[in-house]
PDB file of C-alpha atoms in Angstrom:
ATOM      1  CA  MET C  50      -2.401-140.206 -19.834  1.00  0.00           C
ATOM      2  CA  LYS C  51      -5.999-139.252 -20.276  1.00  0.00           C
ATOM      3  CA  VAL C  52      -6.853-135.602 -19.639  1.00  0.00           C
ATOM      4  CA  SER C  53     -10.465-134.748 -19.012  1.00  0.00           C
ATOM      5  CA  GLN C  54     -11.363-131.336 -20.245  1.00  0.00           C
ATOM      6  CA  LYS C  55     -14.595-129.805 -19.177  1.00  0.00           C
ATOM      7  CA  VAL C  56     -16.102-126.669 -20.482  1.00  0.00           C
ATOM      8  CA  PHE C  57     -18.102-124.601 -18.003  1.00  0.00           C
ATOM      9  CA  PHE C  58     -20.461-121.906 -19.032  1.00  0.00           C
ATOM     10  CA  PRO C  59     -20.922-119.000 -16.602  1.00  0.00           C
ATOM     11  CA  TRP C  60     -24.402-120.140 -15.579  1.00  0.00           C
ATOM     12  CA  GLU C  61     -23.177-123.650 -14.745  1.00  0.00           C
ATOM     13  CA  ARG C  62     -20.767-122.599 -12.023  1.00  0.00           C
ATOM     14  CA  ARG C  63     -22.047-123.116  -8.525  1.00  0.00           C
ATOM     15  CA  ARG C  64     -21.102-120.451  -6.022  1.00  0.00           C
ATOM     16  CA  GLY C  65     -22.847-120.874  -2.691  1.00  0.00           C
ATOM     17  CA  LEU C  66     -26.594-120.460  -2.402  1.00  0.00           C
ATOM     18  CA  TRP C  67     -26.878-117.966  -5.274  1.00  0.00           C
ATOM     19  CA  GLY C  68     -25.022-120.254  -7.615  1.00  0.00           C
ATOM     20  CA  ALA C  69     -27.070-123.305  -6.628  1.00  0.00           C
ATOM     21  CA  ILE C  70     -30.466-121.792  -7.411  1.00  0.00           C
ATOM     22  CA  GLY C  71     -29.378-119.062  -9.757  1.00  0.00           C
ATOM     23  CA  ARG C  72     -29.678-115.343  -9.223  1.00  0.00           C
ATOM     24  CA  ALA C  73     -32.588-114.925 -11.618  1.00  0.00           C
ATOM     25  CA  ARG C  74     -34.512-117.714  -9.920  1.00  0.00           C
ATOM     26  CA  ALA C  75     -33.734-116.253  -6.477  1.00  0.00           C
ATOM     27  CA  ARG C  76     -35.000-112.834  -7.584  1.00  0.00           C
ATOM     28  CA  PHE C  77     -38.137-114.469  -8.923  1.00  0.00           C
ATOM     29  CA  ILE C  78     -38.739-116.291  -5.631  1.00  0.00           C
ATOM     30  CA  VAL C  79     -38.191-113.124  -3.559  1.00  0.00           C
ATOM     31  CA  GLY C  80     -40.452-111.161  -5.906  1.00  0.00           C
ATOM     32  CA  ALA C  81     -43.173-113.816  -5.723  1.00  0.00           C
ATOM     33  CA  ILE C  82     -43.034-113.828  -1.906  1.00  0.00           C
ATOM     34  CA  ALA C  83     -43.246-110.028  -1.837  1.00  0.00           C
ATOM     35  CA  LEU C  84     -46.217-110.090  -4.223  1.00  0.00           C
ATOM     36  CA  VAL C  85     -48.087-112.677  -2.136  1.00  0.00           C
ATOM     37  CA  LEU C  86     -47.402-110.685   1.043  1.00  0.00           C
ATOM     38  CA  ALA C  87     -48.663-107.472  -0.594  1.00  0.00           C
ATOM     39  CA  VAL C  88     -51.849-109.202  -1.792  1.00  0.00           C
ATOM     40  CA  VAL C  89     -52.517-110.641   1.674  1.00  0.00           C
ATOM     41  CA  LEU C  90     -52.010-107.260   3.365  1.00  0.00           C
ATOM     42  CA  ILE C  91     -54.212-105.429   0.855  1.00  0.00           C
ATOM     43  CA  ARG C  92     -56.932-108.058   1.197  1.00  0.00           C
ATOM     44  CA  ARG C  93     -56.920-107.797   4.999  1.00  0.00           C
ATOM     45  CA  ARG C  94     -57.163-104.016   4.782  1.00  0.00           C
ATOM     46  CA  GLU C  95     -60.055-104.215   2.299  1.00  0.00           C
ATOM     47  CA  GLU C  96     -61.897-106.806   4.405  1.00  0.00           C
ATOM     48  CA  HIS C  97     -61.588-104.546   7.450  1.00  0.00           C
ATOM     49  CA  ALA C  98     -62.826-101.543   5.459  1.00  0.00           C
ATOM     50  CA  ALA C  99     -65.787-103.576   4.170  1.00  0.00           C
ATOM     51  CA  ALA C 100     -66.651-104.653   7.724  1.00  0.00           C
ATOM     52  CA  VAL C 101     -66.569-101.031   8.891  1.00  0.00           C
ATOM     53  CA  ARG C 102     -68.836 -99.989   5.994  1.00  0.00           C
ATOM     54  CA  ALA C 103     -71.298-102.787   6.782  1.00  0.00           C
ATOM     55  CA  THR C 104     -71.336-101.830  10.466  1.00  0.00           C
ATOM     56  CA  ARG C 105     -71.972 -98.173   9.609  1.00  0.00           C
ATOM     57  CA  ALA C 106     -74.869 -99.222   7.376  1.00  0.00           C
ATOM     58  CA  THR C 107     -76.316-101.288  10.236  1.00  0.00           C
ATOM     59  CA  ILE C 108     -75.942 -98.353  12.624  1.00  0.00           C
ATOM     60  CA  ASP C 109     -77.669 -96.096  10.088  1.00  0.00           C
ATOM     61  CA  THR C 110     -80.601 -98.520   9.800  1.00  0.00           C
ATOM     62  CA  ALA C 111     -80.863 -98.810  13.585  1.00  0.00           C
ATOM     63  CA  PHE C 112     -80.657 -95.008  13.897  1.00  0.00           C
ATOM     64  CA  ARG C 113     -83.597 -94.532  11.521  1.00  0.00           C
ATOM     65  CA  ALA C 114     -85.611 -97.153  13.415  1.00  0.00           C
ATOM     66  CA  MET C 115     -84.839 -95.413  16.726  1.00  0.00           C
ATOM     67  CA  ILE C 116     -85.977 -92.064  15.327  1.00  0.00           C
ATOM     68  CA  GLN C 117     -89.262 -93.681  14.241  1.00  0.00           C
ATOM     69  CA  TYR C 118     -89.727 -95.455  17.574  1.00  0.00           C
ATOM     70  CA  ARG C 119     -89.096 -92.292  19.596  1.00  0.00           C
ATOM     71  CA  ALA C 120     -91.433 -90.266  17.370  1.00  0.00           C
ATOM     72  CA  ASP C 121     -94.198 -92.822  17.915  1.00  0.00           C
ATOM     73  CA  HIS C 122     -93.565 -93.086  21.690  1.00  0.00           C
ATOM     74  CA  THR C 123     -93.279 -89.377  22.619  1.00  0.00           C
ATOM     75  CA  GLY C 124     -89.493 -89.433  22.849  1.00  0.00           C
ATOM     76  CA  ALA C 125     -89.216 -92.507  25.051  1.00  0.00           C
ATOM     77  CA  CYS C 126     -86.389 -94.985  24.479  1.00  0.00           C
ATOM     78  CA  PRO C 127     -86.952 -98.723  24.180  1.00  0.00           C
ATOM     79  CA  ARG C 128     -85.732-100.940  27.012  1.00  0.00           C
ATOM     80  CA  SER C 129     -83.895-103.184  24.536  1.00  0.00           C
ATOM     81  CA  TRP C 130     -83.560-104.007  20.864  1.00  0.00           C
ATOM     82  CA  ASN C 131     -85.984-106.884  21.367  1.00  0.00           C
ATOM     83  CA  GLU C 132     -88.739-104.389  22.150  1.00  0.00           C
ATOM     84  CA  MET C 133     -88.131-102.699  18.792  1.00  0.00           C
ATOM     85  CA  VAL C 134     -88.102-106.054  17.005  1.00  0.00           C
ATOM     86  CA  ALA C 135     -91.376-107.052  18.672  1.00  0.00           C
ATOM     87  CA  ALA C 136     -92.948-103.733  17.611  1.00  0.00           C
ATOM     88  CA  ASN C 137     -91.762-104.289  13.987  1.00  0.00           C
ATOM     89  CA  TYR C 138     -89.388-101.330  13.863  1.00  0.00           C
ATOM     90  CA  LEU C 139     -86.536-103.750  13.088  1.00  0.00           C
ATOM     91  CA  ARG C 140     -86.463-107.250  11.630  1.00  0.00           C
ATOM     92  CA  ASP C 141     -83.628-108.465  13.872  1.00  0.00           C
ATOM     93  CA  VAL C 142     -81.440-107.167  16.659  1.00  0.00           C
ATOM     94  CA  PRO C 143     -78.785-105.087  14.845  1.00  0.00           C
ATOM     95  CA  VAL C 144     -75.334-106.656  14.999  1.00  0.00           C
ATOM     96  CA  ASP C 145     -72.021-105.348  13.722  1.00  0.00           C
ATOM     97  CA  ALA C 146     -69.814-107.091  11.175  1.00  0.00           C
ATOM     98  CA  TRP C 147     -68.092-109.006  13.981  1.00  0.00           C
ATOM     99  CA  GLY C 148     -71.335-110.547  15.276  1.00  0.00           C
ATOM    100  CA  ARG C 149     -71.849-108.385  18.365  1.00  0.00           C
ATOM    101  CA  PRO C 150     -75.025-106.367  19.009  1.00  0.00           C
ATOM    102  CA  ILE C 151     -74.921-102.638  18.389  1.00  0.00           C
ATOM    103  CA  ARG C 152     -74.687-100.799  21.717  1.00  0.00           C
ATOM    104  CA  LEU C 153     -77.652 -98.498  22.472  1.00  0.00           C
ATOM    105  CA  THR C 154     -77.199 -95.784  25.104  1.00  0.00           C
ATOM    106  CA  CYS C 155     -80.257 -93.755  25.994  1.00  0.00           C
ATOM    107  CA  PRO C 156     -79.928 -90.983  27.070  1.00  0.00           C
ATOM    108  CA  GLY C 157     -76.801 -90.497  25.024  1.00  0.00           C
ATOM    109  CA  ARG C 158     -73.407 -89.416  26.293  1.00  0.00           C
ATOM    110  CA  HIS C 159     -73.085 -86.764  23.595  1.00  0.00           C
ATOM    111  CA  ASP C 160     -76.734 -85.678  23.433  1.00  0.00           C
ATOM    112  CA  LYS C 161     -78.542 -85.991  26.766  1.00  0.00           C
ATOM    113  CA  ALA C 162     -81.939 -85.625  25.053  1.00  0.00           C
ATOM    114  CA  GLY C 163     -81.053 -88.187  22.372  1.00  0.00           C
ATOM    115  CA  PHE C 164     -79.348 -91.549  22.142  1.00  0.00           C
ATOM    116  CA  ASP C 165     -76.051 -93.065  21.030  1.00  0.00           C
ATOM    117  CA  LEU C 166     -75.493 -96.105  18.828  1.00  0.00           C
ATOM    118  CA  GLU C 167     -72.049 -97.656  18.589  1.00  0.00           C
ATOM    119  CA  SER C 168     -70.213-100.836  17.746  1.00  0.00           C
ATOM    120  CA  ASP C 169     -67.345-102.046  19.904  1.00  0.00           C
ATOM    121  CA  GLY C 170     -65.326-102.664  16.739  1.00  0.00           C
ATOM    122  CA  PRO C 171     -63.144-105.636  15.839  1.00  0.00           C
ATOM    123  CA  ASP C 172     -61.557-106.034  19.261  1.00  0.00           C
ATOM    124  CA  GLY C 173     -64.933-106.039  21.064  1.00  0.00           C
ATOM    125  CA  LEU C 174     -63.796-103.748  23.876  1.00  0.00           C
ATOM    126  CA  PRO C 175     -66.485-101.279  24.978  1.00  0.00           C
ATOM    127  CA  GLY C 176     -65.259 -97.741  24.372  1.00  0.00           C
ATOM    128  CA  GLY C 177     -62.116 -99.012  22.636  1.00  0.00           C
ATOM    129  CA  LEU C 178     -60.136 -96.988  20.147  1.00  0.00           C
ATOM    130  CA  ASP C 179     -61.546 -98.897  17.173  1.00  0.00           C
ATOM    131  CA  ARG C 180     -65.235 -98.438  18.058  1.00  0.00           C
ATOM    132  CA  ILE C 181     -67.599 -97.271  15.351  1.00  0.00           C
ATOM    133  CA  GLU C 182     -70.221 -94.641  16.163  1.00  0.00           C
TER     134      GLU C 182
END
């Protein structure tokens, strides 16, 4: 009678899913997934913050051009951005980081003698909660 003896080491035993792939390997996979998810979330947050900074810079440039235009035209507001581009106060119509034109309100809601410049933000809804002024 032939008896087959096998020696099993603890890491060779298979116990369900954890035994099949190994606990260390499973921890590595879960850790790698968590790391990739964290990197993706941080990148999205940083891209959004960069878009907001770029939009604020565009609004600042448009604000300075509006101040110049109004000083040269006795406080009058332009009819559109194209009028300011044609008069060489701006190179192009100012657009936010999401490709939409900056909204010009003259007279302004906050300052009736002035003007307001704002972006509709990422969602594009006028007056939305994520607008940038």
